[in-house]
Short mmCIF file of C-alpha atoms in Angstrom, two decimals:
data_model
loop_
_atom_site.label_atom_id
_atom_site.label_comp_id
_atom_site.label_asym_id
_atom_site.label_seq_id
_atom_site.Cartn_x
_atom_site.Cartn_y
_atom_site.Cartn_z
CA MET D 1 -23.24 13.45 2.82
CA ILE D 2 -19.47 13.65 3.52
CA VAL D 3 -17.65 10.83 1.96
CA ARG D 4 -13.71 10.02 3.32
CA LEU D 5 -11.43 8.46 0.76
CA LEU D 6 -8.80 6.74 2.88
CA GLY D 7 -5.35 8.23 2.38
CA GLU D 8 -6.83 11.18 0.51
CA GLY D 9 -9.08 13.32 2.58
CA GLN D 10 -13.15 13.88 3.22
CA PHE D 11 -15.38 15.38 0.25
CA ARG D 12 -18.71 16.56 1.20
CA VAL D 13 -20.77 15.27 -1.82
CA ASP D 14 -24.58 15.89 -2.89
CA ASP D 15 -26.87 13.37 -1.35
CA ALA D 16 -28.09 13.05 -5.41
CA LEU D 17 -24.48 10.99 -6.03
CA LEU D 18 -25.66 8.76 -3.63
CA ALA D 19 -27.55 6.38 -6.25
CA ARG D 20 -24.53 6.06 -8.66
CA LEU D 21 -22.20 5.69 -5.80
CA ASN D 22 -24.30 2.71 -4.54
CA GLU D 23 -24.43 1.29 -8.68
CA LEU D 24 -20.33 1.58 -8.58
CA ASP D 25 -20.37 0.24 -4.85
CA ASP D 26 -22.15 -2.86 -6.71
CA GLU D 27 -19.37 -3.14 -9.19
CA VAL D 28 -16.96 -3.03 -6.05
CA GLY D 29 -18.90 -6.39 -4.58
CA LYS D 30 -19.36 -8.21 -7.75
CA ALA D 31 -15.55 -8.26 -8.51
CA VAL D 32 -14.81 -9.34 -5.31
CA ASP D 33 -17.58 -11.92 -5.59
CA ALA D 34 -15.77 -12.96 -8.81
CA GLY D 35 -12.34 -12.50 -7.03
CA ASP D 36 -11.22 -10.66 -9.78
CA GLU D 37 -8.41 -8.18 -8.24
CA ARG D 38 -8.14 -5.94 -11.58
CA ALA D 39 -12.02 -5.36 -11.96
CA LEU D 40 -11.87 -4.45 -8.29
CA TRP D 41 -9.23 -1.90 -8.83
CA THR D 42 -11.04 -0.53 -11.77
CA ALA D 43 -14.38 -0.39 -9.44
CA LEU D 44 -12.79 1.35 -6.50
CA GLN D 45 -10.86 3.97 -8.86
CA ALA D 46 -14.26 4.59 -10.58
CA LEU D 47 -15.82 4.95 -7.25
CA ALA D 48 -13.32 7.10 -6.10
CA ASP D 49 -13.22 9.47 -9.31
CA ALA D 50 -17.14 9.75 -8.91
CA VAL D 51 -15.99 11.29 -5.09
CA ARG D 52 -13.67 13.36 -6.43
CA GLU D 53 -15.18 14.92 -9.42
CA SER D 54 -18.46 15.95 -7.87
CA GLY D 55 -17.24 16.22 -4.57
CA GLU D 56 -15.65 19.52 -2.22
CA LYS D 57 -12.68 18.43 -0.59
CA LEU D 58 -13.04 19.28 3.15
CA GLY D 59 -10.77 21.58 4.40
CA ASP D 60 -7.97 20.39 7.54
CA SER D 61 -9.78 22.71 9.84
CA ASP D 62 -13.22 20.73 9.36
CA LEU D 63 -13.74 18.27 11.91
CA VAL D 64 -16.46 16.21 10.95
CA PRO D 65 -17.37 12.41 10.81
CA SER D 66 -17.93 10.59 7.43
CA ASP D 67 -21.00 8.87 6.36
CA ALA D 68 -19.15 6.58 3.96
CA VAL D 69 -15.84 5.29 3.72
CA ILE D 70 -13.99 4.39 0.52
CA PRO D 71 -10.96 2.23 0.84
CA PRO D 72 -7.88 2.79 -1.10
CA GLU D 73 -7.87 2.10 -4.73
CA ASP D 74 -5.18 -0.73 -4.83
CA LEU D 75 -7.02 -2.98 -2.00
CA SER D 76 -6.23 -6.71 -2.11
CA LEU D 77 -8.76 -8.97 -2.79
CA GLU D 78 -8.06 -10.26 0.65
CA GLU D 79 -8.27 -7.10 2.38
CA ALA D 80 -11.61 -5.98 0.46
CA ARG D 81 -13.12 -9.12 1.56
CA ASP D 82 -12.41 -8.60 5.37
CA LEU D 83 -13.89 -5.39 4.75
CA LEU D 84 -16.76 -6.11 3.07
CA GLN D 85 -18.13 -8.68 4.72
CA HIS D 86 -21.53 -6.95 5.66
CA ASP D 87 -22.22 -4.05 3.52
CA GLY D 88 -20.87 -2.10 0.86
CA PHE D 89 -18.38 0.69 1.17
CA ILE D 90 -21.84 3.45 0.19
CA PRO D 91 -24.12 3.43 2.76
CA ASP D 92 -27.74 2.11 0.79
CA PRO D 93 -30.66 4.50 0.33
CA VAL D 94 -33.27 4.78 3.19
CA ALA D 95 -35.94 2.64 2.24
CA SER D 96 -39.24 4.24 1.89
CA MET H 1 -29.09 11.84 5.29
CA PRO H 2 -28.57 7.99 5.02
CA GLY H 3 -30.22 6.03 7.50
CA LEU H 4 -27.56 3.20 7.10
CA MET H 5 -23.92 3.93 7.79
CA SER H 6 -21.01 1.67 5.79
CA ARG H 7 -19.18 -0.58 8.18
CA LEU H 8 -15.97 1.30 8.48
CA SER H 9 -17.83 4.61 9.39
CA LEU H 10 -19.16 2.58 12.15
CA ILE H 11 -15.75 0.83 13.54
CA PHE H 12 -14.64 4.45 14.07
CA LYS H 13 -17.63 5.78 15.66
CA ALA H 14 -17.84 3.07 18.15
CA LYS H 15 -14.37 3.16 18.99
CA PHE H 16 -14.47 6.98 19.79
CA SER H 17 -17.75 7.24 21.36
CA LYS H 18 -16.92 4.70 23.51
CA ALA H 19 -13.58 6.42 24.65
CA LEU H 20 -15.49 9.74 25.24
CA ASP H 21 -18.56 8.05 27.28
CA ARG H 22 -16.40 7.34 30.39
CA ALA H 23 -15.91 11.30 30.66
CA GLU H 24 -19.25 12.86 32.04
CA ASN H 25 -17.98 16.37 32.22
CA PRO H 26 -17.33 18.02 28.71
CA ASN H 27 -14.06 19.71 29.81
CA GLU H 28 -12.80 16.13 31.38
CA THR H 29 -14.05 14.87 27.85
CA LEU H 30 -11.87 17.65 25.97
CA ASP H 31 -8.81 17.00 27.92
CA TYR H 32 -9.27 13.54 27.30
CA SER H 33 -9.82 13.45 24.15
CA TYR H 34 -7.25 15.82 23.10
CA GLU H 35 -4.62 13.76 25.07
CA GLU H 36 -5.53 10.95 23.08
CA GLN H 37 -4.94 13.00 20.11
CA LEU H 38 -1.35 13.89 20.72
CA ARG H 39 -0.75 10.31 22.22
CA GLN H 40 -2.01 8.53 18.78
CA LEU H 41 0.00 11.46 16.20
CA GLN H 42 3.31 10.40 18.20
CA ASN H 43 2.47 7.11 17.25
CA VAL H 44 1.87 7.71 13.51
CA LYS H 45 5.01 9.89 13.36
CA ARG H 46 6.78 6.73 14.76
CA GLY H 47 4.55 4.34 12.18
CA ILE H 48 6.31 6.43 9.79
CA ALA H 49 9.58 6.60 10.32
CA ASP H 50 9.45 2.57 10.84
CA VAL H 51 8.03 2.59 7.22
CA THR H 52 11.07 4.77 5.99
CA THR H 53 13.40 2.58 7.64
CA ALA H 54 12.05 -0.68 6.07
CA LYS H 55 12.09 0.69 2.89
CA LYS H 56 15.34 1.87 3.20
CA ARG H 57 16.18 -1.90 3.97
CA LEU H 58 14.48 -2.98 1.40
CA GLU H 59 16.35 -0.50 -1.11
CA LEU H 60 19.53 -1.87 0.41
CA GLN H 61 18.29 -5.82 -0.66
CA TYR H 62 17.31 -4.49 -4.12
CA THR H 63 21.07 -3.12 -4.88
CA SER H 64 22.37 -6.52 -3.57
CA MET H 65 19.86 -8.45 -6.07
CA GLN H 66 21.03 -6.37 -8.65
CA GLN H 67 24.38 -7.23 -7.84
CA GLN H 68 23.80 -10.84 -8.76
CA VAL H 69 22.26 -10.02 -11.59
CA ASP H 70 25.51 -8.27 -12.81
CA LYS H 71 27.35 -11.44 -11.15
CA LEU H 72 25.42 -13.91 -13.46
CA ASP H 73 25.81 -11.76 -16.49
CA GLY H 74 29.64 -12.34 -16.27
CA GLN H 75 29.44 -15.78 -15.55
CA ALA H 76 27.76 -16.18 -18.71
CA ARG H 77 30.03 -14.29 -20.56
CA GLN H 78 33.22 -16.41 -19.04
CA ALA H 79 31.24 -19.71 -19.45
CA LEU H 80 30.72 -18.66 -22.99
CA GLN H 81 33.92 -17.73 -23.40
CA ALA H 82 35.24 -21.20 -21.93
CA ASN H 83 32.85 -22.83 -24.52
CA ARG H 84 30.84 -24.32 -21.74
CA GLU H 85 27.60 -23.21 -23.51
CA ASP H 86 25.57 -25.33 -20.88
CA LEU H 87 26.75 -23.27 -18.11
CA ALA H 88 26.10 -19.64 -19.57
CA ARG H 89 22.51 -20.92 -19.96
CA GLU H 90 22.33 -21.81 -16.54
CA ALA H 91 23.50 -18.53 -15.58
CA LEU H 92 21.29 -16.88 -17.72
CA THR H 93 18.14 -19.22 -16.75
CA ARG H 94 19.03 -17.86 -13.07
CA LYS H 95 19.58 -14.20 -14.11
CA ALA H 96 16.44 -13.89 -15.96
CA ALA H 97 14.40 -15.79 -12.47
CA VAL H 98 16.16 -12.93 -10.63
CA GLN H 99 15.42 -10.13 -13.28
CA ALA H 100 11.68 -10.73 -12.94
CA GLN H 101 11.78 -10.97 -9.63
CA LEU H 102 13.60 -7.55 -9.48
CA GLU H 103 11.16 -6.19 -12.00
CA GLY H 104 8.07 -7.23 -9.41
CA ILE H 105 9.91 -5.84 -6.36
CA MET H 106 10.84 -2.10 -8.16
CA GLN H 107 7.07 -1.89 -8.97
CA GLN H 108 5.72 -2.98 -5.75
CA GLY H 109 8.77 -0.18 -4.47
CA GLN H 110 7.07 2.46 -6.07
CA GLN H 111 3.75 1.71 -4.79
CA LEU H 112 5.40 2.00 -1.58
CA GLU H 113 7.32 4.90 -2.25
CA ALA H 114 3.71 6.76 -3.31
CA GLN H 115 2.38 5.44 -0.12
CA GLN H 116 4.64 7.04 2.16
CA GLN H 117 4.20 10.39 0.45
CA LYS H 118 0.29 9.85 0.95
CA LEU H 119 1.09 8.84 4.67
CA ILE H 120 3.81 12.00 5.00
CA GLU H 121 0.57 13.94 3.53
CA GLY H 122 -2.00 12.28 5.99
CA GLU H 123 0.61 12.95 8.93
CA ARG H 124 0.11 16.84 7.99
CA THR H 125 -3.46 16.58 7.57
CA LEU H 126 -3.69 14.92 10.92
CA GLN H 127 -1.37 17.53 12.76
CA ALA H 128 -3.41 20.32 11.55
CA LYS H 129 -6.91 18.57 12.45
CA VAL H 130 -5.23 18.20 15.85
CA GLU H 131 -4.29 22.27 16.06
CA ALA H 132 -8.08 22.55 14.62
CA PHE H 133 -9.25 20.59 17.67
CA ARG H 134 -7.47 22.29 20.16
CA THR H 135 -9.09 25.87 18.96
CA GLN H 136 -12.52 24.36 18.68
CA LYS H 137 -12.32 22.91 22.23
CA GLU H 138 -11.88 26.57 23.63
CA VAL H 139 -15.49 27.69 21.29
CA ILE H 140 -17.03 24.57 22.33
CA LYS H 141 -16.31 25.53 26.10
CA ALA H 142 -17.12 29.25 25.90
CA GLN H 143 -20.37 29.00 23.58
CA TYR H 144 -22.58 25.75 24.47
CA SER H 145 -24.00 24.69 27.31
CA ALA H 146 -22.83 21.28 28.68
CA ALA H 147 -25.48 18.91 27.19
CA GLU H 148 -24.59 20.77 23.89
CA ALA H 149 -21.04 21.07 24.17
CA GLN H 150 -20.90 17.08 25.01
CA VAL H 151 -22.44 16.62 21.16
CA ARG H 152 -20.41 19.04 19.76
CA ILE H 153 -17.45 17.24 21.20
CA GLY H 154 -18.53 14.20 19.99
CA GLU H 155 -18.84 14.98 16.66
CA ALA H 156 -15.21 16.96 16.29
CA ALA H 157 -13.85 13.84 17.72
CA THR H 158 -15.27 11.29 15.59
CA GLY H 159 -14.08 13.23 12.65
CA ILE H 160 -10.28 13.57 14.12
CA GLY H 161 -10.51 9.91 14.93
CA GLU H 162 -11.39 8.83 11.48
CA GLN H 163 -8.72 10.75 10.50
CA MET H 164 -6.16 8.71 13.04
CA ALA H 165 -7.54 5.28 12.10
CA ASP H 166 -7.24 6.57 8.31
CA VAL H 167 -3.33 7.50 8.85
CA GLY H 168 -2.83 4.42 11.14
CA LEU H 169 -4.62 1.98 8.40
CA ALA H 170 -2.54 3.36 5.55
CA ILE H 171 0.63 2.89 7.69
CA GLN H 172 -0.36 -0.81 8.44
CA ARG H 173 -0.69 -1.21 4.78
CA ALA H 174 2.50 0.48 4.27
CA LYS H 175 4.12 -2.05 6.59
CA ASP H 176 2.50 -5.10 5.48
CA LYS H 177 3.60 -4.28 1.90
CA THR H 178 7.02 -3.73 3.26
CA ASP H 179 7.03 -7.30 4.83
CA GLN H 180 5.58 -9.05 1.77
CA MET H 181 8.34 -7.75 -0.60
CA GLN H 182 11.20 -8.30 2.08
CA ALA H 183 9.93 -11.82 2.47
CA ARG H 184 9.95 -11.90 -1.19
CA ALA H 185 13.47 -10.33 -1.65
CA ASN H 186 14.91 -12.71 1.30
CA ALA H 187 13.74 -15.68 -0.56
CA ILE H 188 14.77 -15.19 -3.93
CA ASP H 189 18.53 -14.28 -2.40
CA GLU H 190 18.28 -17.90 -0.59
CA LEU H 191 17.28 -19.77 -3.56
CA THR H 192 19.67 -17.98 -5.66
CA THR H 193 23.05 -18.29 -3.28
CA SER H 194 21.79 -22.16 -2.55
CA GLY H 195 21.48 -22.61 -6.56
CA ALA H 196 18.40 -24.26 -5.89
CA LEU H 197 16.83 -21.42 -8.00
CA GLU H 198 13.83 -23.91 -9.72
CA ASP H 199 10.87 -22.72 -8.54
CA TYR H 200 10.97 -19.14 -9.11
CA THR H 201 7.42 -18.49 -10.09
CA ALA H 202 5.96 -19.62 -6.80
CA SER H 203 2.82 -19.00 -7.00
CA GLY H 204 1.03 -19.83 -10.31
CA ASP H 205 0.15 -23.43 -11.75
CA ASP H 206 2.11 -25.66 -14.08
CA ILE H 207 0.40 -24.13 -17.21
CA ASP H 208 2.14 -20.59 -15.91
CA ARG H 209 5.38 -21.74 -14.89
CA GLN H 210 5.65 -23.80 -18.55
CA LEU H 211 4.71 -20.11 -20.31
CA ALA H 212 7.32 -18.47 -17.97
CA GLN H 213 9.56 -20.74 -18.96
CA ILE H 214 9.14 -20.61 -22.58
CA SER H 215 9.48 -16.42 -22.28
CA GLN H 216 12.58 -17.07 -20.46
CA GLY H 217 13.61 -19.53 -22.40
CA GLY H 218 13.64 -17.29 -25.14
CA GLN H 219 15.28 -14.24 -23.39
CA VAL H 220 18.02 -16.79 -22.50
CA ASP H 221 18.56 -18.14 -25.86
CA SER H 222 18.41 -14.20 -27.67
CA GLU H 223 21.03 -13.11 -24.89
CA LEU H 224 23.25 -16.06 -25.58
CA GLU H 225 22.99 -15.32 -29.03
CA LYS H 226 23.89 -11.46 -28.58
CA MET H 227 26.83 -12.04 -26.19
CA LYS H 228 28.21 -14.60 -28.72
CA ALA H 229 27.91 -11.96 -31.54
CA GLU H 230 29.50 -9.36 -28.91
CA LEU H 231 32.32 -11.96 -28.08
CA GLY H 232 32.81 -12.94 -31.87
CA SER H 233 32.91 -9.43 -33.18
CA GLY H 234 35.74 -8.50 -30.59
CA GLY H 235 38.34 -10.37 -33.19
CA ALA H 236 39.93 -13.60 -31.99
CA PRO H 237 38.09 -15.18 -29.26
CA LYS H 238 39.70 -14.54 -25.76
CA GLN H 239 40.75 -16.73 -23.54
CA ILE H 240 39.68 -16.87 -20.23
CA GLU H 241 42.09 -16.32 -17.38
CA GLY H 242 42.07 -19.76 -15.93
CA GLU H 243 42.86 -21.12 -19.60
CA ALA H 244 45.62 -18.75 -20.20
CA GLU H 245 47.32 -19.56 -16.94
CA GLU H 246 47.04 -23.41 -17.92
CA ALA H 247 48.24 -22.68 -21.21
CA LYS H 248 51.79 -21.12 -20.21
#
């Protein structure tokens, strides 16, 4: 799947990583619920690092839509609440 | 491929597919989309210029606050030479408050600087993607049937639309941050000039405020001692100009 790190670009990551990304995404949700901005930044950074480490950056000539979009690592709590109203940043695995 | 898409992706896609649905003919869609891209690229360039201007303005404000710090420091020194420790303490307290704000602004300024770099990088990527689209649209026109072309165009345009939304969001965030910092710098400027610099830890509860006072108080005490030592080691205490003139 294709993941965009906002402000950084798109990465192609293996679908197998989805479960791990969803775990990290849950951490983001928890941090927002707890109103803990430090924890939010840590969680977002972990999420972005996971994509950077295992993903392959797409070139400038690739014109493909992303399956998931991860916001910047310094997102404020307020901004995060705004974005997280419904889902996490990483799509949930397809229900079987 | 996951069945659910993240919220942000959905926003990008909705915006672009809506725009593209208006044109029925693939050639028209291509032209429309390309025009739209060029227009938005212009907006992005303008946005980056705005952020750069705002950052410069902030740097000027930073310099003027730095001058205030120096001025308060000089005033404390003068007060101490005139044996007015109370005034010196007051000046150093104000200085500590302005310095605390300065530090915060400097940190945010560094973040803004990093964001600005990312924006410039984002603009470069966007430019490259628009150029890639221009090349691809010729390929799409030549190689695909109308129905296939529509799908290919949709994909390419969504990909590039996402890049635009990304850079646009980055510009918006940088602008918001600049505005916040400017408001903060303006507020502290006003407080310092009016001399009503008591509520400098505007946010935070009473305990925070007291803790800040204690630590700043400690800083003031140690600075006072340092100044005293400096002035004392310079031989006989010098009289400040006003007193010297009065003595004549």
